[in-house]
Coordinates of C-alpha atoms in Angstrom, one line a residue:
Chain A
M115 CA 39.2 -24.5 23.4
T116 CA 36.9 -25.3 20.5
Q117 CA 33.8 -25.1 22.7
A118 CA 33.4 -21.4 22.7
P119 CA 33.1 -20.9 18.9
A120 CA 30.8 -23.9 18.7
T121 CA 28.4 -22.4 21.3
H122 CA 28.7 -19.0 19.6
D123 CA 27.5 -20.7 16.4
A124 CA 24.7 -22.3 18.3
V125 CA 23.6 -18.9 19.6
A126 CA 23.8 -17.4 16.1
R127 CA 21.8 -20.3 14.7
A128 CA 19.2 -19.9 17.5
Y129 CA 19.0 -16.2 16.7
R130 CA 18.2 -17.0 13.1
D131 CA 15.7 -19.7 14.0
E132 CA 14.1 -18.5 17.2
W133 CA 14.2 -14.7 17.2
A134 CA 10.7 -14.3 15.6
R135 CA 9.2 -17.0 17.9
V136 CA 10.6 -15.4 21.1
T137 CA 9.6 -11.8 20.1
A138 CA 6.2 -12.8 18.8
T139 CA 5.3 -14.6 22.0
L140 CA 6.4 -11.7 24.1
I141 CA 4.3 -9.2 22.1
R142 CA 1.2 -11.3 22.6
H143 CA 1.8 -11.4 26.4
T144 CA 2.8 -7.8 26.9
G145 CA 1.4 -5.9 24.0
D146 CA 4.6 -3.8 24.1
W147 CA 6.7 -4.2 20.9
T148 CA 9.8 -2.4 22.2
L149 CA 9.8 -4.3 25.5
A150 CA 9.4 -7.6 23.6
E151 CA 12.4 -6.8 21.3
D152 CA 14.6 -5.6 24.2
C153 CA 13.9 -8.7 26.3
A154 CA 14.4 -11.0 23.3
A155 CA 17.8 -9.3 22.6
E156 CA 18.7 -9.6 26.3
A157 CA 17.8 -13.3 26.3
F158 CA 20.2 -13.9 23.4
A159 CA 22.9 -12.0 25.3
R160 CA 22.3 -14.3 28.3
A161 CA 22.6 -17.3 26.0
L162 CA 26.0 -16.0 24.9
E163 CA 27.1 -15.8 28.6
R164 CA 25.7 -19.1 29.8
W165 CA 25.6 -21.6 27.0
P166 CA 29.5 -21.9 26.9
A167 CA 29.5 -23.0 30.5
E168 CA 26.2 -24.8 30.8
G169 CA 26.0 -26.3 27.3
V170 CA 23.4 -25.6 24.6
P171 CA 20.0 -26.4 25.9
R172 CA 18.1 -29.3 24.2
N173 CA 15.4 -26.9 23.1
P174 CA 17.1 -23.5 22.6
G175 CA 13.8 -21.8 21.6
A176 CA 12.1 -22.9 24.9
W177 CA 15.1 -21.7 26.9
L178 CA 15.2 -18.3 25.2
T179 CA 11.5 -17.8 25.5
T180 CA 11.5 -18.6 29.2
V181 CA 14.4 -16.3 29.9
A182 CA 12.9 -13.5 27.8
K183 CA 9.5 -13.8 29.6
H184 CA 11.2 -13.6 33.0
L185 CA 13.0 -10.5 31.9
A186 CA 9.7 -9.0 30.7
I187 CA 8.0 -9.8 34.0
D188 CA 10.8 -8.1 35.9
R189 CA 10.6 -5.0 33.9
L190 CA 6.9 -4.8 34.0
R191 CA 6.9 -5.3 37.8
R192 CA 9.5 -2.5 38.1
R193 CA 7.3 -0.2 36.0
T194 CA 4.2 -1.0 38.1
N195 CA 6.2 -0.2 41.3
E196 CA 7.5 3.0 39.9
A197 CA 4.0 4.0 38.7
A198 CA 2.7 3.2 42.2
K199 CA 5.4 5.4 43.7
V200 CA 4.5 8.2 41.4
R201 CA 0.9 7.9 42.3
E202 CA 1.7 7.8 46.0
A203 CA 3.8 10.9 45.6
A204 CA 1.0 12.6 43.7
E205 CA -1.5 11.8 46.4
M206 CA 0.9 13.1 49.1
D207 CA 1.2 16.3 47.0
E208 CA -2.5 16.6 47.0
V209 CA -2.8 16.2 50.7
E210 CA 0.1 18.4 51.6
G211 CA 0.1 21.2 49.0
G212 CA -3.4 21.0 48.0
R213 CA -2.4 22.0 44.5
N214 CA -3.9 19.1 42.7
V215 CA -7.3 19.2 44.4
G216 CA -8.9 18.9 41.0
R217 CA -7.6 15.4 40.6
R218 CA -10.2 12.9 41.8
A219 CA -9.0 10.0 43.8
G220 CA -9.0 6.8 41.8
V221 CA -8.2 8.3 38.4
P222 CA -5.2 6.2 37.3
L223 CA -2.1 8.0 36.3
P224 CA -1.4 7.6 32.6
A225 CA 1.9 5.9 33.2
T226 CA 0.0 2.9 34.4
D227 CA -2.3 2.7 31.5
D228 CA -0.1 0.2 29.6
L229 CA -0.5 -2.1 32.5
V230 CA -4.2 -2.1 32.9
D231 CA -4.6 -5.5 31.4
F232 CA -1.3 -6.9 32.4
D233 CA -0.9 -9.2 35.4
P234 CA 2.7 -10.2 35.8
A235 CA 1.7 -13.2 37.8
G236 CA -0.9 -14.2 35.3
D237 CA -0.9 -17.2 33.0
W238 CA 2.2 -17.2 30.9
G239 CA 2.0 -20.9 30.2
E240 CA 5.0 -23.2 30.6
G241 CA 8.0 -23.7 28.4
A242 CA 8.1 -22.4 24.8
D243 CA 4.5 -22.0 24.1
D244 CA 4.5 -20.1 20.9
S245 CA 0.8 -20.3 20.4
S246 CA -2.1 -19.1 22.4
D247 CA -5.2 -21.1 23.3
D248 CA -6.5 -21.0 19.8
G249 CA -3.4 -22.8 18.5
V250 CA -2.3 -20.0 16.2
D251 CA 1.4 -19.6 16.0
D252 CA 2.3 -16.1 17.4
R253 CA 4.7 -15.6 14.5
L254 CA 1.8 -15.6 12.1
R255 CA 0.1 -12.8 14.1
L256 CA 3.4 -10.9 13.9
V257 CA 3.6 -11.4 10.1
F258 CA 0.2 -10.0 9.5
T259 CA 0.5 -7.1 12.0
C260 CA 3.9 -6.0 10.5
C261 CA 2.4 -6.0 7.0
H262 CA -0.9 -4.4 7.9
P263 CA -2.2 -2.2 5.1
A264 CA -2.9 0.7 7.5
L265 CA 0.9 1.1 7.9
A266 CA 2.8 2.9 5.2
L267 CA 4.7 0.6 2.9
D268 CA 8.2 1.6 4.1
A269 CA 7.0 1.2 7.7
R270 CA 5.8 -2.4 6.9
V271 CA 9.1 -3.2 5.3
A272 CA 11.1 -1.8 8.2
L273 CA 9.0 -3.4 10.9
T274 CA 9.0 -6.8 9.1
L275 CA 12.8 -6.8 9.0
R276 CA 13.3 -5.5 12.6
T277 CA 10.6 -7.3 14.6
L278 CA 10.1 -10.5 12.5
G279 CA 13.5 -10.7 10.9
G280 CA 15.5 -9.6 13.9
L281 CA 17.8 -7.3 11.9
T282 CA 19.1 -4.3 13.8
T283 CA 18.0 -0.8 12.9
E284 CA 21.5 -0.1 11.7
E285 CA 21.5 -3.0 9.4
I286 CA 18.1 -2.0 7.9
A287 CA 19.2 1.6 7.5
R288 CA 22.4 0.6 5.7
A289 CA 20.5 -1.8 3.3
F290 CA 18.1 1.0 2.3
L291 CA 20.7 3.7 2.3
V292 CA 18.9 5.7 4.9
P293 CA 20.5 7.5 7.9
E294 CA 20.1 5.3 11.0
P295 CA 18.1 7.9 13.0
T296 CA 15.6 8.2 10.2
M297 CA 15.1 4.4 10.2
A298 CA 14.9 4.3 14.0
Q299 CA 12.2 6.9 13.9
R300 CA 10.3 5.1 11.1
I301 CA 10.2 2.0 13.3
V302 CA 9.2 3.9 16.4
R303 CA 6.4 5.6 14.5
A304 CA 5.2 2.3 13.1
K305 CA 4.9 0.8 16.6
Q306 CA 3.1 3.9 17.8
R307 CA 0.7 3.7 15.0
I308 CA -0.1 0.1 15.7
R309 CA -1.0 1.0 19.2
N310 CA -2.8 4.3 18.5
A311 CA -4.8 3.3 15.4
G312 CA -5.9 0.0 17.1
I313 CA -4.2 -2.4 14.6
P314 CA -4.9 -5.8 16.2
Y315 CA -2.3 -8.5 16.9
R316 CA -4.0 -11.3 15.1
V317 CA -4.4 -13.3 11.9
P318 CA -7.1 -11.9 9.7
D319 CA -10.4 -13.8 9.4
A320 CA -11.0 -16.1 6.4
A321 CA -12.9 -13.4 4.4
S322 CA -10.0 -11.0 4.4
L323 CA -7.1 -13.6 4.5
P324 CA -6.4 -13.8 0.7
E325 CA -6.1 -10.1 0.4
R326 CA -4.0 -9.7 3.5
L327 CA -1.8 -12.6 2.6
G328 CA -1.2 -10.9 -0.8
G329 CA -0.1 -7.8 1.2
V330 CA 2.4 -9.9 3.2
L331 CA 3.8 -11.5 0.1
A332 CA 4.2 -8.1 -1.6
V333 CA 6.3 -6.8 1.3
L334 CA 8.5 -9.9 1.2
Y335 CA 9.0 -9.6 -2.6
L336 CA 9.7 -5.9 -2.2
V337 CA 12.5 -6.7 0.3
F338 CA 13.8 -9.4 -2.0
N339 CA 13.9 -7.0 -5.0
A340 CA 15.6 -4.3 -2.9
G341 CA 18.3 -6.9 -2.4
Y342 CA 18.3 -8.4 -5.8
S343 CA 18.2 -5.3 -8.0
A344 CA 21.6 -4.0 -7.0
S345 CA 21.1 -0.6 -8.4
G346 CA 23.3 1.6 -6.2
G347 CA 24.5 0.9 -2.8
D348 CA 26.6 -2.0 -1.5
A349 CA 25.9 -5.2 -3.4
E350 CA 26.8 -7.4 -0.5
R351 CA 24.6 -5.6 2.0
R352 CA 21.8 -5.7 -0.5
G353 CA 22.4 -9.4 -1.1
A354 CA 21.8 -9.9 2.6
L355 CA 18.3 -8.5 2.1
A356 CA 17.6 -11.0 -0.6
D357 CA 18.7 -13.8 1.8
E358 CA 16.5 -12.4 4.5
A359 CA 13.5 -12.2 2.2
I360 CA 14.0 -15.9 1.3
R361 CA 14.3 -16.8 4.9
L362 CA 11.1 -15.0 5.8
A363 CA 9.3 -16.5 2.8
R364 CA 10.3 -20.0 4.1
L365 CA 8.9 -19.1 7.5
V366 CA 5.6 -18.0 6.0
V367 CA 5.4 -21.2 3.9
R368 CA 6.0 -23.3 7.0
L369 CA 3.3 -21.3 8.9
M370 CA 0.8 -21.5 6.1
P371 CA 1.6 -24.7 4.1
D372 CA -1.7 -24.7 2.2
E373 CA -1.2 -21.3 0.7
G374 CA 0.1 -22.0 -2.8
E375 CA 1.0 -18.4 -3.6
A376 CA 3.3 -18.2 -0.6
A377 CA 5.1 -21.3 -1.7
S378 CA 5.2 -19.9 -5.3
L379 CA 6.8 -16.7 -4.1
L380 CA 9.5 -18.7 -2.3
A381 CA 10.1 -20.7 -5.6
L382 CA 10.2 -17.5 -7.6
M383 CA 12.8 -15.9 -5.2
L384 CA 15.0 -19.0 -5.2
L385 CA 15.0 -19.3 -9.0
Q386 CA 15.8 -15.6 -9.4
D387 CA 18.4 -15.6 -6.7
S388 CA 20.1 -18.6 -8.3
R389 CA 21.3 -16.1 -10.9
R390 CA 22.7 -13.5 -8.5
R391 CA 26.4 -14.2 -9.1
A392 CA 25.9 -14.4 -12.9
R393 CA 24.1 -11.0 -13.1
V394 CA 27.3 -9.1 -12.7
D395 CA 30.6 -9.8 -14.6
A396 CA 34.2 -9.6 -13.3
D397 CA 34.2 -5.8 -14.0
G398 CA 31.0 -5.3 -12.0
E399 CA 28.9 -4.8 -15.2
L400 CA 25.3 -5.9 -15.5
V401 CA 24.8 -9.0 -17.6
L402 CA 21.3 -9.7 -19.0
L403 CA 19.8 -13.1 -18.7
D404 CA 20.5 -14.3 -22.3
A405 CA 24.2 -13.4 -22.0
Q406 CA 24.8 -14.9 -18.5
D407 CA 27.3 -17.6 -17.9
R408 CA 24.9 -20.4 -16.9
S409 CA 27.6 -22.4 -15.2
R410 CA 27.7 -19.6 -12.6
W411 CA 24.0 -20.2 -11.7
D412 CA 23.5 -21.8 -8.3
A413 CA 22.4 -25.3 -9.2
A414 CA 21.4 -26.2 -5.7
E415 CA 19.2 -23.1 -5.4
I416 CA 17.5 -23.9 -8.7
E417 CA 16.8 -27.4 -7.6
S418 CA 15.2 -26.0 -4.3
G419 CA 13.0 -23.7 -6.4
L420 CA 12.0 -26.5 -8.8
A421 CA 11.2 -28.8 -5.9
V422 CA 8.8 -26.3 -4.4
L423 CA 7.1 -26.0 -7.8
R424 CA 6.9 -29.8 -8.2
A425 CA 5.3 -30.1 -4.8
L426 CA 2.7 -27.5 -5.7
G427 CA 2.0 -29.1 -9.1
R428 CA 1.2 -32.4 -7.3
R429 CA -1.1 -30.7 -4.8
T430 CA -3.5 -28.7 -6.8
G431 CA -5.1 -28.1 -10.1
G432 CA -7.1 -25.0 -9.9
I433 CA -6.2 -21.5 -11.0
R434 CA -2.6 -20.5 -10.8
G435 CA -1.9 -17.1 -9.1
P436 CA 0.6 -14.5 -10.3
Y437 CA 3.5 -15.7 -8.2
R438 CA 3.0 -19.2 -9.4
L439 CA 3.0 -18.1 -13.0
Q440 CA 6.1 -15.9 -12.5
A441 CA 7.9 -18.8 -10.8
E442 CA 6.9 -21.1 -13.7
I443 CA 8.4 -18.6 -16.1
A444 CA 11.6 -18.3 -14.0
A445 CA 11.8 -22.2 -14.0
C446 CA 11.7 -22.2 -17.8
H447 CA 14.7 -19.9 -17.9
A448 CA 16.5 -21.8 -15.1
T449 CA 16.1 -25.2 -16.9
A450 CA 17.2 -24.0 -20.4
P451 CA 20.7 -25.3 -21.2
T452 CA 21.4 -22.2 -23.3
A453 CA 19.5 -18.9 -24.0
D454 CA 18.7 -20.1 -27.5
E455 CA 17.1 -23.3 -26.2
T456 CA 14.7 -21.4 -23.9
D457 CA 11.1 -22.6 -24.4
F458 CA 9.6 -19.2 -25.2
D459 CA 6.4 -20.8 -26.4
R460 CA 5.8 -22.1 -22.9
I461 CA 6.8 -18.8 -21.4
A462 CA 4.4 -16.9 -23.7
G463 CA 1.6 -19.2 -22.5
F464 CA 2.4 -18.4 -18.9
Y465 CA 2.4 -14.7 -19.7
D466 CA -1.0 -15.0 -21.4
E467 CA -2.3 -16.4 -18.2
L468 CA -0.6 -13.8 -16.1
A469 CA -1.9 -10.9 -18.3
A470 CA -5.4 -12.2 -17.7
L471 CA -4.9 -11.8 -13.9
D472 CA -2.8 -8.7 -14.0
S473 CA -3.5 -5.8 -16.4
S474 CA -0.2 -4.0 -15.6
P475 CA 1.6 -2.6 -18.7
V476 CA 4.8 -4.2 -17.6
V477 CA 3.3 -7.6 -17.8
A478 CA 1.9 -6.7 -21.2
L479 CA 5.4 -5.7 -22.3
N480 CA 6.9 -9.0 -21.1
R481 CA 4.1 -11.0 -22.7
A482 CA 4.7 -9.2 -26.1
L483 CA 8.4 -9.8 -25.8
A484 CA 7.9 -13.6 -25.0
H485 CA 5.7 -14.0 -28.1
G486 CA 8.3 -12.2 -30.1
F487 CA 11.1 -14.5 -28.9
A488 CA 8.8 -17.5 -29.6
G489 CA 9.1 -16.9 -33.3
R490 CA 6.4 -14.2 -33.6
A491 CA 8.6 -11.2 -33.7
Q492 CA 6.3 -9.0 -35.9
A493 CA 3.2 -9.8 -33.7
G494 CA 5.2 -9.0 -30.6
L495 CA 6.4 -5.7 -32.1
D496 CA 2.9 -4.7 -33.1
E497 CA 1.8 -5.3 -29.5
L498 CA 4.7 -3.2 -28.2
D499 CA 3.8 -0.4 -30.6
R500 CA 0.2 -0.5 -29.3
L501 CA 1.6 -0.3 -25.7
E502 CA 3.7 2.7 -26.7
A503 CA 0.6 4.4 -28.3
S504 CA -1.4 3.9 -25.1
G505 CA 1.1 6.0 -23.2
A506 CA 1.0 3.7 -20.2
L507 CA 4.8 3.2 -20.3
D508 CA 5.9 6.7 -21.2
R509 CA 9.5 7.3 -20.2
Y510 CA 10.0 3.6 -19.3
H511 CA 13.4 2.7 -20.7
L512 CA 12.7 -1.0 -21.1
L513 CA 9.9 -0.4 -23.7
P514 CA 12.2 1.0 -26.5
A515 CA 14.8 -1.6 -25.4
A516 CA 12.2 -4.4 -26.0
Q517 CA 11.2 -2.9 -29.3
A518 CA 14.9 -2.9 -30.3
E519 CA 15.3 -6.6 -29.5
L520 CA 12.4 -7.6 -31.7
L521 CA 13.5 -5.2 -34.5
V522 CA 16.9 -7.0 -34.4
R523 CA 15.1 -10.3 -34.9
L524 CA 13.3 -8.8 -37.9
G525 CA 16.6 -7.6 -39.4
R526 CA 15.8 -3.9 -39.0
T527 CA 19.1 -2.9 -37.5
D528 CA 18.8 0.9 -38.1
A529 CA 15.4 1.0 -36.4
A530 CA 16.7 -1.1 -33.6
A531 CA 19.6 1.3 -33.0
A532 CA 17.3 4.2 -32.9
R533 CA 15.2 2.5 -30.2
L534 CA 18.3 1.7 -28.2
H535 CA 19.3 5.4 -28.3
E536 CA 15.8 6.2 -27.0
S537 CA 16.2 3.7 -24.2
L538 CA 19.7 5.0 -23.3
A539 CA 18.3 8.5 -22.8
L540 CA 15.7 7.2 -20.3
A541 CA 17.8 4.6 -18.4
P542 CA 17.9 5.5 -14.8
T543 CA 21.2 4.0 -13.7
E544 CA 24.8 4.2 -15.0
A545 CA 25.0 0.4 -15.0
E546 CA 22.0 0.1 -17.3
Q547 CA 23.3 2.9 -19.5
R548 CA 26.6 1.1 -20.0
Q549 CA 24.8 -2.2 -20.7
L550 CA 22.7 -0.4 -23.4
R551 CA 25.8 1.1 -25.0
R552 CA 27.4 -2.3 -25.2
R553 CA 24.2 -3.6 -26.9
L554 CA 24.1 -0.7 -29.2
A555 CA 27.7 -1.4 -30.3
E556 CA 26.8 -5.1 -30.9
V557 CA 23.7 -4.2 -33.0
T558 CA 25.4 -1.6 -35.2
A559 CA 28.4 -3.9 -35.8
R560 CA 26.1 -6.3 -37.7
Chain B
M292 CA -12.0 1.0 20.9
E293 CA -14.0 4.0 19.8
Y294 CA -13.7 5.3 16.2
L295 CA -15.2 8.3 14.5
L296 CA -16.2 7.2 11.0
I297 CA -16.2 10.2 8.8
V298 CA -18.2 9.9 5.6
A299 CA -16.8 12.3 3.0
T300 CA -17.6 13.1 -0.6
D301 CA -14.9 12.3 -3.2
P302 CA -14.9 13.5 -6.8
E303 CA -12.8 10.5 -7.8
A304 CA -15.3 8.0 -6.5
E305 CA -17.9 6.0 -8.5
P306 CA -21.0 8.1 -9.5
F307 CA -23.8 7.9 -7.0
V308 CA -26.5 5.2 -7.8
P309 CA -29.5 5.9 -5.6
E310 CA -30.8 2.3 -5.9
D311 CA -27.5 1.1 -4.4
D312 CA -27.7 3.4 -1.4
N313 CA -28.3 0.7 1.3
V314 CA -27.3 2.8 4.3
G315 CA -30.4 1.7 6.1
D316 CA -29.3 -2.0 6.1
W317 CA -25.9 -0.9 7.2
V318 CA -27.2 1.0 10.2
D319 CA -29.7 -1.8 11.1
D320 CA -27.0 -4.4 11.1
L321 CA -24.6 -2.4 13.3
E322 CA -27.3 -1.3 15.7
S323 CA -28.5 -4.9 16.2
R324 CA -24.9 -5.8 17.0
G325 CA -24.5 -2.8 19.4
I326 CA -21.6 -1.4 17.4
R327 CA -22.9 1.9 16.2
V328 CA -23.2 4.4 19.1
R329 CA -24.8 7.1 17.0
G330 CA -24.4 8.9 13.7
Q331 CA -25.9 11.5 11.4
R332 CA -25.9 12.9 7.9
L333 CA -24.6 16.5 7.8
R334 CA -25.8 19.4 5.8
P335 CA -23.3 20.7 3.3
P336 CA -20.7 23.4 4.0
T337 CA -23.0 26.1 2.5
D338 CA -25.0 25.6 5.7
A339 CA -22.1 25.7 8.1
T340 CA -21.4 28.5 10.6
L341 CA -18.0 29.5 11.7
V342 CA -17.3 30.7 15.2
R343 CA -14.1 32.4 16.3
M344 CA -12.9 34.5 19.2
R345 CA -10.2 37.0 18.1
G346 CA -8.8 39.5 20.5
G347 CA -11.7 38.9 22.8
E348 CA -14.2 39.6 20.0
L349 CA -16.7 37.1 18.8
L350 CA -16.7 36.6 15.0
V351 CA -19.6 34.6 13.5
T352 CA -19.6 34.0 9.7
D353 CA -21.2 31.6 7.3
G354 CA -18.9 29.2 5.5
P355 CA -16.1 28.2 5.4
F356 CA -16.5 28.2 1.6
T357 CA -13.3 26.4 0.7
E358 CA -12.8 25.4 -2.9
S359 CA -12.5 21.7 -1.8
K360 CA -14.8 19.2 -3.5
E361 CA -14.2 16.8 -0.6
W362 CA -16.3 17.6 2.4
M363 CA -17.7 15.8 5.4
A364 CA -21.1 14.5 4.6
G365 CA -21.9 12.5 7.8
Y366 CA -20.4 10.7 10.8
D367 CA -20.9 7.6 12.9
I368 CA -19.4 6.7 16.2
L369 CA -18.4 3.0 16.4
E370 CA -17.4 0.9 19.4
V371 CA -15.4 -2.1 18.1
E372 CA -12.6 -4.4 19.0
S373 CA -9.9 -3.2 16.7
L374 CA -9.1 -1.3 13.5
D375 CA -9.7 -4.5 11.4
E376 CA -13.3 -4.6 12.6
A377 CA -13.7 -0.9 11.9
I378 CA -12.2 -1.3 8.4
E379 CA -14.6 -4.2 7.6
I380 CA -17.6 -2.1 8.7
A381 CA -16.4 1.0 6.8
S382 CA -15.9 -1.1 3.7
R383 CA -19.6 -2.0 3.7
H384 CA -20.9 1.6 4.0
P385 CA -22.3 2.6 0.6
M386 CA -20.3 5.8 0.7
A387 CA -17.0 3.8 0.7
R388 CA -17.9 3.3 -3.0
F389 CA -19.6 6.7 -3.8
G390 CA -17.3 8.8 -1.6
R391 CA -14.8 7.8 0.9
I392 CA -14.5 7.0 4.6
E393 CA -12.0 8.2 7.1
L394 CA -11.5 6.3 10.4
R395 CA -10.2 8.3 13.4
P396 CA -9.5 6.5 16.6
A397 CA -10.7 8.3 19.8
W398 CA -7.9 9.6 22.0
P399 CA -9.3 9.3 25.5
M400 CA -8.2 11.8 28.1
D401 CA -9.0 12.8 31.7
V402 CA -10.8 16.1 31.0
H403 CA -10.3 17.2 34.6
E404 CA -6.5 17.0 34.5
P405 CA -5.2 20.5 34.4
G406 CA -4.2 21.5 30.9
R407 CA -0.7 22.5 31.8
D408 CA 0.0 19.1 33.4
R409 CA -1.4 17.2 30.5
H410 CA 0.6 19.2 28.0
E411 CA 3.9 18.6 29.8
R412 CA 3.2 15.0 30.5
E413 CA 2.3 14.2 26.9
R414 CA 5.4 16.1 25.6
A415 CA 7.6 14.1 28.0
E416 CA 5.9 10.8 26.9
A417 CA 6.4 11.6 23.2
A418 CA 10.0 12.4 23.8
A419 CA 10.6 9.1 25.6
A420 CA 8.9 7.2 22.9
D421 CA 11.1 8.7 20.2
G422 CA 14.0 7.4 22.2

């Protein structure tokens, strides 16, 4: 009996590959997000029942979409019938009791409002049509609607993971360390807001596309970082978030192959994620990049990231966006055989370009540090001191930590130790505090 | 969908530049496309009148003189396809730069439905939606 596990795997694979397609198509047809999710989930449950006996269909996505559509039609018909019964009862009431005389005939009861534009017998197309007449993939509509700027950021994240990613509310709640009812309510409210505020289910027009795509990528990177920066919570569950972010980034790249920044974000995630195992040592302590055991980096993932970058390099000249530059920087680290052999000159060049696009003080900090590591420690330190004087990074623990590293390079051990003490007092997590104490011990031992 | 576009002042906005106040072009464009139903500038809160019934007694006062530096300076009613279209239109209003714009979707209702019925129905619907 090896068949059952095999079909079980096929359903699990189909869930990963087809959930977004099935749900996105149903949302376009019904306009009802919860109905779409429920029917998609039910279709996968049917697959679990039927595929072991009937075999896995040749096109699982088409099978699932068709089943889910029929389920949706059934439910909507039932709703229409119930609404009609309610209306009939109300009219009887009007005739018999005369209490509702004020209600004019022909005013539709609100329960039927959802169905005004819906015709269950209407054109649903045949097979797994995942795009409407305009040829736009429904998943792309879903991506942009989930990440609409009129939704709060935490709502965008939750909706993206639930509706696009197919994660359960419980899984999302656990990953973000939020009680499940809180997360459930966040998702319900987001859906209500889409409907009430009039957020459209469509891909933005060309004029607003770059800005809106930037918003989508920011949500995906936020999900990735929530998984990657394992500060607090369960590392494994958070790792699942990083995996999910990479999967969704791959989907966006497939849907929008000409958008260089989307591909760059994917490369950036892959290159950062390749270091996941090396970021924590056997005792669960944080290990900084220069001290990581590079043999524990995921070589296959690095190669995937580099391949994405190579393809981008062939395709365009033009200006490089922020994700491209960050991915190039990550690639410099990923390809250096040892920390000492890192090409910091090249990295500093990318940071110069990045700082011209992004005036954030954190970019300025990393730029100064890169120049410092590229053999210009004093110039880097001067830049960090200017940043400190500007007050833009007040109470940010990584500023004194960066100053300490350049002071060490200049041989000013006492000043470096003082900066590490400052950093220690500001570090937000225990893991970071322990890491800083270890560094402090190394520096003062010299 | 119908939206109320509320034009408001905002002390954090760019300083007003009279030469850049192209609200006439904005209105002409929208009216030629049949998007703007109507709209008006509003006199400041110092010219407002407050009406209240309290314990069956009518109270009429001037004001309200709140300390707020953000007040409603005008309104427009838009008839558009979706929020995205309303956002695009709002972003081109000169007061998006010199003040700020709030978009409020209309919430249609049957005004002849008895108030008690509407109240109970909407509470039940909200409870159902919250699962």
